[in-house]
Amino acid sequence: MAPVQKRHEKIKKMVQSQGFVTIEALAQTFSVTPQTIRRDINTLSEKGKLCRYHGGAAIPTSTENVAYNERKVLCFREKQKIAHLLAQHIPDNVSLFINIGTTTEAIAHALCNHKRLRVITNNLNVASIMSSNENFEVIVAGGLVRHRDQGIIGEATIDFISQFKVDYGIIGISGIDLDGTLLDFDYREVRAARAIIDNSRKIYLATDHTKFGRNAMVRLGNIAEIDCLFTDRRPPSGLAEIIAASEVELHVA
């Protein structure tokens, strides 16, 4: 196999494992120029192997997320760092919504040493993690349990969430478009997350860098609706400008 073909295969594997990879990261990995990586991405995009975006490349689908077991190990250390940073911004004796996602599950672990939290969640994994602390009151939303990741979704979930008004809503996301649009794959999951945003006094969004510029089909809202963004790397310059203009607090682990 020619060196260019080998590089293309490795680029595809990186994008598949991380969801979104920047041109800069690829150039450093393969010790080539950004111009070379752009040509590689253009070639792979024309073949339908990945999607080209400003500043990088992503998996070639907007309709289906990476499998849950794969997402659990993707950027595992980064998610832990994000979780510990966010946990430092949650005081004791407050009420929380925590939604579906592997990053929010890492946050649940990071919060376990807090005191007297009241937690409402539509994630059975989060409920299991946090119910181990006898000082916590954990409330699980009703609805349909999604087989693949133990998330709870549906009309009953939305109705349940809407009964509360909490101090902090902690949410994850599948993608943030470079124009600031928050994106996800499942319409029903988005509706539950939307209810969390609408019924929280403060919204904390936790996401690793692979979600910047990542494509997904369903619109949740806009970054301007978020109070704080917790991540592991600075967003691309255009998105960073939108975040700053929207007066969203950016915290980088």
PDB file of C-alpha atoms in Angstrom:
ATOM      1  CA  MET A   1       0.000   0.000   0.000  1.00  0.00           C
ATOM      2  CA  ALA A   2       1.329   3.449  -0.959  1.00  0.00           C
ATOM      3  CA  PRO A   3       2.194   5.913   1.854  1.00  0.00           C
ATOM      4  CA  VAL A   4      -0.725   8.188   0.884  1.00  0.00           C
ATOM      5  CA  GLN A   5      -3.181   5.273   1.020  1.00  0.00           C
ATOM      6  CA  LYS A   6      -1.798   4.199   4.401  1.00  0.00           C
ATOM      7  CA  ARG A   7      -2.275   7.744   5.706  1.00  0.00           C
ATOM      8  CA  HIS A   8      -5.831   7.816   4.350  1.00  0.00           C
ATOM      9  CA  GLU A   9      -6.641   4.559   6.165  1.00  0.00           C
ATOM     10  CA  LYS A  10      -5.219   5.916   9.424  1.00  0.00           C
ATOM     11  CA  ILE A  11      -7.124   9.196   9.011  1.00  0.00           C
ATOM     12  CA  LYS A  12     -10.372   7.253   8.557  1.00  0.00           C
ATOM     13  CA  LYS A  13      -9.708   5.238  11.707  1.00  0.00           C
ATOM     14  CA  MET A  14      -8.945   8.386  13.729  1.00  0.00           C
ATOM     15  CA  VAL A  15     -12.135  10.082  12.580  1.00  0.00           C
ATOM     16  CA  GLN A  16     -14.215   6.959  13.259  1.00  0.00           C
ATOM     17  CA  SER A  17     -12.829   6.599  16.780  1.00  0.00           C
ATOM     18  CA  GLN A  18     -12.998  10.279  17.769  1.00  0.00           C
ATOM     19  CA  GLY A  19     -16.034  11.539  15.838  1.00  0.00           C
ATOM     20  CA  PHE A  20     -14.290  14.762  14.773  1.00  0.00           C
ATOM     21  CA  VAL A  21     -10.595  15.444  14.220  1.00  0.00           C
ATOM     22  CA  THR A  22      -9.034  18.813  13.465  1.00  0.00           C
ATOM     23  CA  ILE A  23      -6.687  19.461  10.522  1.00  0.00           C
ATOM     24  CA  GLU A  24      -4.072  20.654  12.997  1.00  0.00           C
ATOM     25  CA  ALA A  25      -4.195  17.393  14.981  1.00  0.00           C
ATOM     26  CA  LEU A  26      -3.962  15.292  11.823  1.00  0.00           C
ATOM     27  CA  ALA A  27      -1.042  17.330  10.486  1.00  0.00           C
ATOM     28  CA  GLN A  28       0.845  16.835  13.765  1.00  0.00           C
ATOM     29  CA  THR A  29       0.046  13.124  13.895  1.00  0.00           C
ATOM     30  CA  PHE A  30       1.346  12.430  10.389  1.00  0.00           C
ATOM     31  CA  SER A  31       4.096  15.103  10.334  1.00  0.00           C
ATOM     32  CA  VAL A  32       2.741  16.692   7.143  1.00  0.00           C
ATOM     33  CA  THR A  33       1.461  20.156   6.284  1.00  0.00           C
ATOM     34  CA  PRO A  34      -2.137  21.264   6.843  1.00  0.00           C
ATOM     35  CA  GLN A  35      -2.435  21.647   3.057  1.00  0.00           C
ATOM     36  CA  THR A  36      -1.614  17.953   2.620  1.00  0.00           C
ATOM     37  CA  ILE A  37      -4.267  16.983   5.190  1.00  0.00           C
ATOM     38  CA  ARG A  38      -6.829  19.187   3.433  1.00  0.00           C
ATOM     39  CA  ARG A  39      -6.152  17.336   0.179  1.00  0.00           C
ATOM     40  CA  ASP A  40      -6.480  13.997   2.005  1.00  0.00           C
ATOM     41  CA  ILE A  41      -9.785  15.070   3.540  1.00  0.00           C
ATOM     42  CA  ASN A  42     -11.083  16.282   0.174  1.00  0.00           C
ATOM     43  CA  THR A  43     -10.231  12.933  -1.416  1.00  0.00           C
ATOM     44  CA  LEU A  44     -11.849  10.914   1.381  1.00  0.00           C
ATOM     45  CA  SER A  45     -14.895  13.193   1.395  1.00  0.00           C
ATOM     46  CA  GLU A  46     -15.413  12.691  -2.357  1.00  0.00           C
ATOM     47  CA  LYS A  47     -15.353   8.926  -1.751  1.00  0.00           C
ATOM     48  CA  GLY A  48     -17.940   9.254   1.039  1.00  0.00           C
ATOM     49  CA  LYS A  49     -15.519   7.986   3.683  1.00  0.00           C
ATOM     50  CA  LEU A  50     -15.844  11.048   5.922  1.00  0.00           C
ATOM     51  CA  CYS A  51     -17.385  14.526   5.981  1.00  0.00           C
ATOM     52  CA  ARG A  52     -15.268  17.618   5.421  1.00  0.00           C
ATOM     53  CA  TYR A  53     -15.803  20.570   7.755  1.00  0.00           C
ATOM     54  CA  HIS A  54     -14.109  23.877   8.305  1.00  0.00           C
ATOM     55  CA  GLY A  55     -11.096  23.009  10.411  1.00  0.00           C
ATOM     56  CA  GLY A  56     -11.397  19.227  10.286  1.00  0.00           C
ATOM     57  CA  ALA A  57     -13.274  16.068   9.367  1.00  0.00           C
ATOM     58  CA  ALA A  58     -16.079  14.032  10.970  1.00  0.00           C
ATOM     59  CA  ILE A  59     -17.819  10.693  10.625  1.00  0.00           C
ATOM     60  CA  PRO A  60     -20.053  10.658   7.526  1.00  0.00           C
ATOM     61  CA  THR A  61     -23.457  10.521   9.156  1.00  0.00           C
ATOM     62  CA  SER A  62     -25.877  12.941  10.769  1.00  0.00           C
ATOM     63  CA  THR A  63     -28.513  10.369  11.639  1.00  0.00           C
ATOM     64  CA  GLU A  64     -26.881   7.829  13.976  1.00  0.00           C
ATOM     65  CA  ASN A  65     -24.511   8.182  16.900  1.00  0.00           C
ATOM     66  CA  VAL A  66     -21.517   5.979  17.688  1.00  0.00           C
ATOM     67  CA  ALA A  67     -22.526   2.918  19.738  1.00  0.00           C
ATOM     68  CA  TYR A  68     -22.744   3.472  23.509  1.00  0.00           C
ATOM     69  CA  ASN A  69     -19.980   0.992  24.456  1.00  0.00           C
ATOM     70  CA  GLU A  70     -17.635   2.682  21.984  1.00  0.00           C
ATOM     71  CA  ARG A  71     -18.537   6.151  23.296  1.00  0.00           C
ATOM     72  CA  LYS A  72     -17.737   5.061  26.857  1.00  0.00           C
ATOM     73  CA  VAL A  73     -14.081   4.582  25.969  1.00  0.00           C
ATOM     74  CA  LEU A  74     -13.731   7.471  23.500  1.00  0.00           C
ATOM     75  CA  CYS A  75     -11.856  10.387  25.101  1.00  0.00           C
ATOM     76  CA  PHE A  76     -12.225   8.646  28.478  1.00  0.00           C
ATOM     77  CA  ARG A  77      -9.509  10.664  30.238  1.00  0.00           C
ATOM     78  CA  GLU A  78     -10.738  13.904  28.698  1.00  0.00           C
ATOM     79  CA  LYS A  79     -14.250  13.221  29.977  1.00  0.00           C
ATOM     80  CA  GLN A  80     -12.888  12.558  33.458  1.00  0.00           C
ATOM     81  CA  LYS A  81     -11.001  15.869  33.440  1.00  0.00           C
ATOM     82  CA  ILE A  82     -14.109  17.725  32.251  1.00  0.00           C
ATOM     83  CA  ALA A  83     -16.196  16.001  34.922  1.00  0.00           C
ATOM     84  CA  HIS A  84     -13.853  16.935  37.779  1.00  0.00           C
ATOM     85  CA  LEU A  85     -13.677  20.538  36.583  1.00  0.00           C
ATOM     86  CA  LEU A  86     -17.463  20.856  36.339  1.00  0.00           C
ATOM     87  CA  ALA A  87     -17.956  19.221  39.757  1.00  0.00           C
ATOM     88  CA  GLN A  88     -15.874  22.005  41.297  1.00  0.00           C
ATOM     89  CA  HIS A  89     -18.522  24.481  40.118  1.00  0.00           C
ATOM     90  CA  ILE A  90     -21.409  22.653  41.810  1.00  0.00           C
ATOM     91  CA  PRO A  91     -21.909  23.531  45.481  1.00  0.00           C
ATOM     92  CA  ASP A  92     -23.401  21.241  48.119  1.00  0.00           C
ATOM     93  CA  ASN A  93     -27.118  21.408  48.972  1.00  0.00           C
ATOM     94  CA  VAL A  94     -28.394  22.125  45.446  1.00  0.00           C
ATOM     95  CA  SER A  95     -30.789  20.510  42.985  1.00  0.00           C
ATOM     96  CA  LEU A  96     -29.680  19.137  39.607  1.00  0.00           C
ATOM     97  CA  PHE A  97     -30.940  17.723  36.354  1.00  0.00           C
ATOM     98  CA  ILE A  98     -28.483  15.332  34.686  1.00  0.00           C
ATOM     99  CA  ASN A  99     -29.288  13.963  31.240  1.00  0.00           C
ATOM    100  CA  ILE A 100     -28.224  11.073  29.006  1.00  0.00           C
ATOM    101  CA  GLY A 101     -24.610  10.576  27.929  1.00  0.00           C
ATOM    102  CA  THR A 102     -21.238   9.123  28.761  1.00  0.00           C
ATOM    103  CA  THR A 103     -19.847  12.535  29.758  1.00  0.00           C
ATOM    104  CA  THR A 104     -22.704  13.166  32.177  1.00  0.00           C
ATOM    105  CA  GLU A 105     -22.089   9.719  33.672  1.00  0.00           C
ATOM    106  CA  ALA A 106     -18.476  10.755  34.327  1.00  0.00           C
ATOM    107  CA  ILE A 107     -19.844  13.897  36.010  1.00  0.00           C
ATOM    108  CA  ALA A 108     -22.105  11.763  38.198  1.00  0.00           C
ATOM    109  CA  HIS A 109     -19.016   9.906  39.456  1.00  0.00           C
ATOM    110  CA  ALA A 110     -17.206  13.213  40.068  1.00  0.00           C
ATOM    111  CA  LEU A 111     -20.110  14.536  42.154  1.00  0.00           C
ATOM    112  CA  CYS A 112     -20.302  11.550  44.486  1.00  0.00           C
ATOM    113  CA  ASN A 113     -18.315  13.255  47.264  1.00  0.00           C
ATOM    114  CA  HIS A 114     -20.707  16.212  47.418  1.00  0.00           C
ATOM    115  CA  LYS A 115     -23.268  16.564  50.210  1.00  0.00           C
ATOM    116  CA  ARG A 116     -27.052  16.638  50.133  1.00  0.00           C
ATOM    117  CA  LEU A 117     -27.649  16.891  46.396  1.00  0.00           C
ATOM    118  CA  ARG A 118     -31.125  16.394  44.966  1.00  0.00           C
ATOM    119  CA  VAL A 119     -30.721  14.828  41.540  1.00  0.00           C
ATOM    120  CA  ILE A 120     -33.374  14.323  38.860  1.00  0.00           C
ATOM    121  CA  THR A 121     -32.213  12.254  35.909  1.00  0.00           C
ATOM    122  CA  ASN A 122     -33.467  10.444  32.835  1.00  0.00           C
ATOM    123  CA  ASN A 123     -30.360   8.253  32.842  1.00  0.00           C
ATOM    124  CA  LEU A 124     -30.507   4.982  34.780  1.00  0.00           C
ATOM    125  CA  ASN A 125     -26.694   4.788  34.820  1.00  0.00           C
ATOM    126  CA  VAL A 126     -26.506   8.196  36.522  1.00  0.00           C
ATOM    127  CA  ALA A 127     -29.196   7.112  39.004  1.00  0.00           C
ATOM    128  CA  SER A 128     -27.228   3.962  39.852  1.00  0.00           C
ATOM    129  CA  ILE A 129     -23.964   5.877  40.316  1.00  0.00           C
ATOM    130  CA  MET A 130     -25.411   8.631  42.504  1.00  0.00           C
ATOM    131  CA  SER A 131     -27.749   6.508  44.611  1.00  0.00           C
ATOM    132  CA  SER A 132     -24.644   4.989  46.217  1.00  0.00           C
ATOM    133  CA  ASN A 133     -24.345   8.208  48.266  1.00  0.00           C
ATOM    134  CA  GLU A 134     -26.847   8.043  51.125  1.00  0.00           C
ATOM    135  CA  ASN A 135     -26.806  11.857  51.413  1.00  0.00           C
ATOM    136  CA  PHE A 136     -28.274  12.237  47.936  1.00  0.00           C
ATOM    137  CA  GLU A 137     -31.910  12.169  46.955  1.00  0.00           C
ATOM    138  CA  VAL A 138     -32.109  10.680  43.464  1.00  0.00           C
ATOM    139  CA  ILE A 139     -35.309  10.930  41.444  1.00  0.00           C
ATOM    140  CA  VAL A 140     -35.688   9.002  38.189  1.00  0.00           C
ATOM    141  CA  ALA A 141     -37.898  10.329  35.391  1.00  0.00           C
ATOM    142  CA  GLY A 142     -40.587   8.049  34.031  1.00  0.00           C
ATOM    143  CA  GLY A 143     -40.747   6.976  30.409  1.00  0.00           C
ATOM    144  CA  LEU A 144     -39.344   4.503  27.922  1.00  0.00           C
ATOM    145  CA  VAL A 145     -35.951   3.015  28.840  1.00  0.00           C
ATOM    146  CA  ARG A 146     -33.704   2.999  25.776  1.00  0.00           C
ATOM    147  CA  HIS A 147     -32.062  -0.400  25.500  1.00  0.00           C
ATOM    148  CA  ARG A 148     -28.675   0.691  24.174  1.00  0.00           C
ATOM    149  CA  ASP A 149     -27.656   3.173  26.906  1.00  0.00           C
ATOM    150  CA  GLN A 150     -30.238   3.086  29.733  1.00  0.00           C
ATOM    151  CA  GLY A 151     -31.530   6.548  28.815  1.00  0.00           C
ATOM    152  CA  ILE A 152     -35.184   7.354  29.521  1.00  0.00           C
ATOM    153  CA  ILE A 153     -37.133   9.157  26.812  1.00  0.00           C
ATOM    154  CA  GLY A 154     -40.672   9.910  25.642  1.00  0.00           C
ATOM    155  CA  GLU A 155     -43.640  12.126  26.467  1.00  0.00           C
ATOM    156  CA  ALA A 156     -43.829  10.897  30.076  1.00  0.00           C
ATOM    157  CA  THR A 157     -40.187  11.920  30.564  1.00  0.00           C
ATOM    158  CA  ILE A 158     -40.828  15.447  29.336  1.00  0.00           C
ATOM    159  CA  ASP A 159     -43.964  15.796  31.484  1.00  0.00           C
ATOM    160  CA  PHE A 160     -42.038  14.589  34.537  1.00  0.00           C
ATOM    161  CA  ILE A 161     -39.087  16.937  34.036  1.00  0.00           C
ATOM    162  CA  SER A 162     -41.432  19.872  33.517  1.00  0.00           C
ATOM    163  CA  GLN A 163     -42.801  19.498  37.060  1.00  0.00           C
ATOM    164  CA  PHE A 164     -39.523  20.778  38.536  1.00  0.00           C
ATOM    165  CA  LYS A 165     -37.403  23.920  38.608  1.00  0.00           C
ATOM    166  CA  VAL A 166     -33.834  23.126  39.642  1.00  0.00           C
ATOM    167  CA  ASP A 167     -30.646  25.051  40.376  1.00  0.00           C
ATOM    168  CA  TYR A 168     -28.430  23.425  37.730  1.00  0.00           C
ATOM    169  CA  GLY A 169     -29.129  21.532  34.526  1.00  0.00           C
ATOM    170  CA  ILE A 170     -26.143  19.433  33.431  1.00  0.00           C
ATOM    171  CA  ILE A 171     -26.321  18.234  29.839  1.00  0.00           C
ATOM    172  CA  GLY A 172     -24.131  16.579  27.246  1.00  0.00           C
ATOM    173  CA  ILE A 173     -24.416  16.951  23.484  1.00  0.00           C
ATOM    174  CA  SER A 174     -23.501  14.993  20.348  1.00  0.00           C
ATOM    175  CA  GLY A 175     -22.345  17.966  18.309  1.00  0.00           C
ATOM    176  CA  ILE A 176     -21.875  21.734  18.304  1.00  0.00           C
ATOM    177  CA  ASP A 177     -22.020  23.266  14.849  1.00  0.00           C
ATOM    178  CA  LEU A 178     -19.467  25.963  14.172  1.00  0.00           C
ATOM    179  CA  ASP A 179     -22.321  28.515  14.096  1.00  0.00           C
ATOM    180  CA  GLY A 180     -23.171  27.656  17.733  1.00  0.00           C
ATOM    181  CA  THR A 181     -26.103  25.313  17.059  1.00  0.00           C
ATOM    182  CA  LEU A 182     -26.405  22.455  19.566  1.00  0.00           C
ATOM    183  CA  LEU A 183     -27.089  19.148  17.795  1.00  0.00           C
ATOM    184  CA  ASP A 184     -28.042  15.595  18.664  1.00  0.00           C
ATOM    185  CA  PHE A 185     -29.184  12.403  16.936  1.00  0.00           C
ATOM    186  CA  ASP A 186     -32.414  11.364  18.676  1.00  0.00           C
ATOM    187  CA  TYR A 187     -35.437  13.676  18.504  1.00  0.00           C
ATOM    188  CA  ARG A 188     -36.894  12.197  21.694  1.00  0.00           C
ATOM    189  CA  GLU A 189     -33.646  12.675  23.609  1.00  0.00           C
ATOM    190  CA  VAL A 190     -33.451  16.263  22.373  1.00  0.00           C
ATOM    191  CA  ARG A 191     -36.952  16.994  23.670  1.00  0.00           C
ATOM    192  CA  ALA A 192     -35.963  15.756  27.138  1.00  0.00           C
ATOM    193  CA  ALA A 193     -32.788  17.869  27.061  1.00  0.00           C
ATOM    194  CA  ARG A 194     -34.862  20.843  25.914  1.00  0.00           C
ATOM    195  CA  ALA A 195     -37.140  20.391  28.942  1.00  0.00           C
ATOM    196  CA  ILE A 196     -34.051  20.377  31.191  1.00  0.00           C
ATOM    197  CA  ILE A 197     -32.842  23.667  29.678  1.00  0.00           C
ATOM    198  CA  ASP A 198     -36.266  25.254  30.101  1.00  0.00           C
ATOM    199  CA  ASN A 199     -36.557  24.208  33.751  1.00  0.00           C
ATOM    200  CA  SER A 200     -33.071  24.974  35.122  1.00  0.00           C
ATOM    201  CA  ARG A 201     -31.820  28.223  36.594  1.00  0.00           C
ATOM    202  CA  LYS A 202     -28.319  27.586  35.226  1.00  0.00           C
ATOM    203  CA  ILE A 203     -27.281  25.333  32.340  1.00  0.00           C
ATOM    204  CA  TYR A 204     -23.879  23.640  32.302  1.00  0.00           C
ATOM    205  CA  LEU A 205     -22.922  21.975  29.007  1.00  0.00           C
ATOM    206  CA  ALA A 206     -20.143  19.370  29.172  1.00  0.00           C
ATOM    207  CA  THR A 207     -18.519  18.133  25.980  1.00  0.00           C
ATOM    208  CA  ASP A 208     -15.126  16.997  24.758  1.00  0.00           C
ATOM    209  CA  HIS A 209     -13.363  18.625  21.817  1.00  0.00           C
ATOM    210  CA  THR A 210     -14.455  15.989  19.272  1.00  0.00           C
ATOM    211  CA  LYS A 211     -17.986  17.449  19.345  1.00  0.00           C
ATOM    212  CA  PHE A 212     -16.866  20.822  17.947  1.00  0.00           C
ATOM    213  CA  GLY A 213     -18.021  20.967  14.333  1.00  0.00           C
ATOM    214  CA  ARG A 214     -19.523  17.476  14.524  1.00  0.00           C
ATOM    215  CA  ASN A 215     -22.647  16.898  12.454  1.00  0.00           C
ATOM    216  CA  ALA A 216     -25.921  15.575  13.865  1.00  0.00           C
ATOM    217  CA  MET A 217     -29.439  15.866  12.507  1.00  0.00           C
ATOM    218  CA  VAL A 218     -31.611  17.233  15.327  1.00  0.00           C
ATOM    219  CA  ARG A 219     -31.390  20.793  16.619  1.00  0.00           C
ATOM    220  CA  LEU A 220     -31.497  21.235  20.414  1.00  0.00           C
ATOM    221  CA  GLY A 221     -30.893  24.964  20.640  1.00  0.00           C
ATOM    222  CA  ASN A 222     -28.077  27.468  20.544  1.00  0.00           C
ATOM    223  CA  ILE A 223     -24.903  27.877  22.568  1.00  0.00           C
ATOM    224  CA  ALA A 224     -26.208  31.285  23.704  1.00  0.00           C
ATOM    225  CA  GLU A 225     -28.770  29.452  25.899  1.00  0.00           C
ATOM    226  CA  ILE A 226     -25.957  27.889  27.926  1.00  0.00           C
ATOM    227  CA  ASP A 227     -24.427  29.552  30.992  1.00  0.00           C
ATOM    228  CA  CYS A 228     -21.159  27.605  31.080  1.00  0.00           C
ATOM    229  CA  LEU A 229     -19.350  25.302  28.654  1.00  0.00           C
ATOM    230  CA  PHE A 230     -16.931  22.754  30.108  1.00  0.00           C
ATOM    231  CA  THR A 231     -14.532  21.082  27.680  1.00  0.00           C
ATOM    232  CA  ASP A 232     -10.978  19.782  27.345  1.00  0.00           C
ATOM    233  CA  ARG A 233      -9.668  22.037  24.533  1.00  0.00           C
ATOM    234  CA  ARG A 234     -10.395  25.521  23.292  1.00  0.00           C
ATOM    235  CA  PRO A 235     -13.036  25.501  20.543  1.00  0.00           C
ATOM    236  CA  PRO A 236     -12.101  26.497  16.957  1.00  0.00           C
ATOM    237  CA  SER A 237     -11.638  30.254  16.598  1.00  0.00           C
ATOM    238  CA  GLY A 238     -14.982  30.996  14.914  1.00  0.00           C
ATOM    239  CA  LEU A 239     -16.956  29.074  17.505  1.00  0.00           C
ATOM    240  CA  ALA A 240     -14.886  30.579  20.316  1.00  0.00           C
ATOM    241  CA  GLU A 241     -15.858  34.047  19.084  1.00  0.00           C
ATOM    242  CA  ILE A 242     -19.549  33.088  19.125  1.00  0.00           C
ATOM    243  CA  ILE A 243     -19.196  31.699  22.653  1.00  0.00           C
ATOM    244  CA  ALA A 244     -17.533  34.911  23.841  1.00  0.00           C
ATOM    245  CA  ALA A 245     -20.117  37.116  22.105  1.00  0.00           C
ATOM    246  CA  SER A 246     -22.901  35.084  23.749  1.00  0.00           C
ATOM    247  CA  GLU A 247     -21.306  35.690  27.167  1.00  0.00           C
ATOM    248  CA  VAL A 248     -21.037  31.954  27.832  1.00  0.00           C
ATOM    249  CA  GLU A 249     -18.385  31.123  30.426  1.00  0.00           C
ATOM    250  CA  LEU A 250     -15.778  28.819  28.880  1.00  0.00           C
ATOM    251  CA  HIS A 251     -13.928  26.408  31.199  1.00  0.00           C
ATOM    252  CA  VAL A 252     -11.156  24.290  29.678  1.00  0.00           C
ATOM    253  CA  ALA A 253      -9.897  21.315  31.681  1.00  0.00           C
TER     254      ALA A 253
END
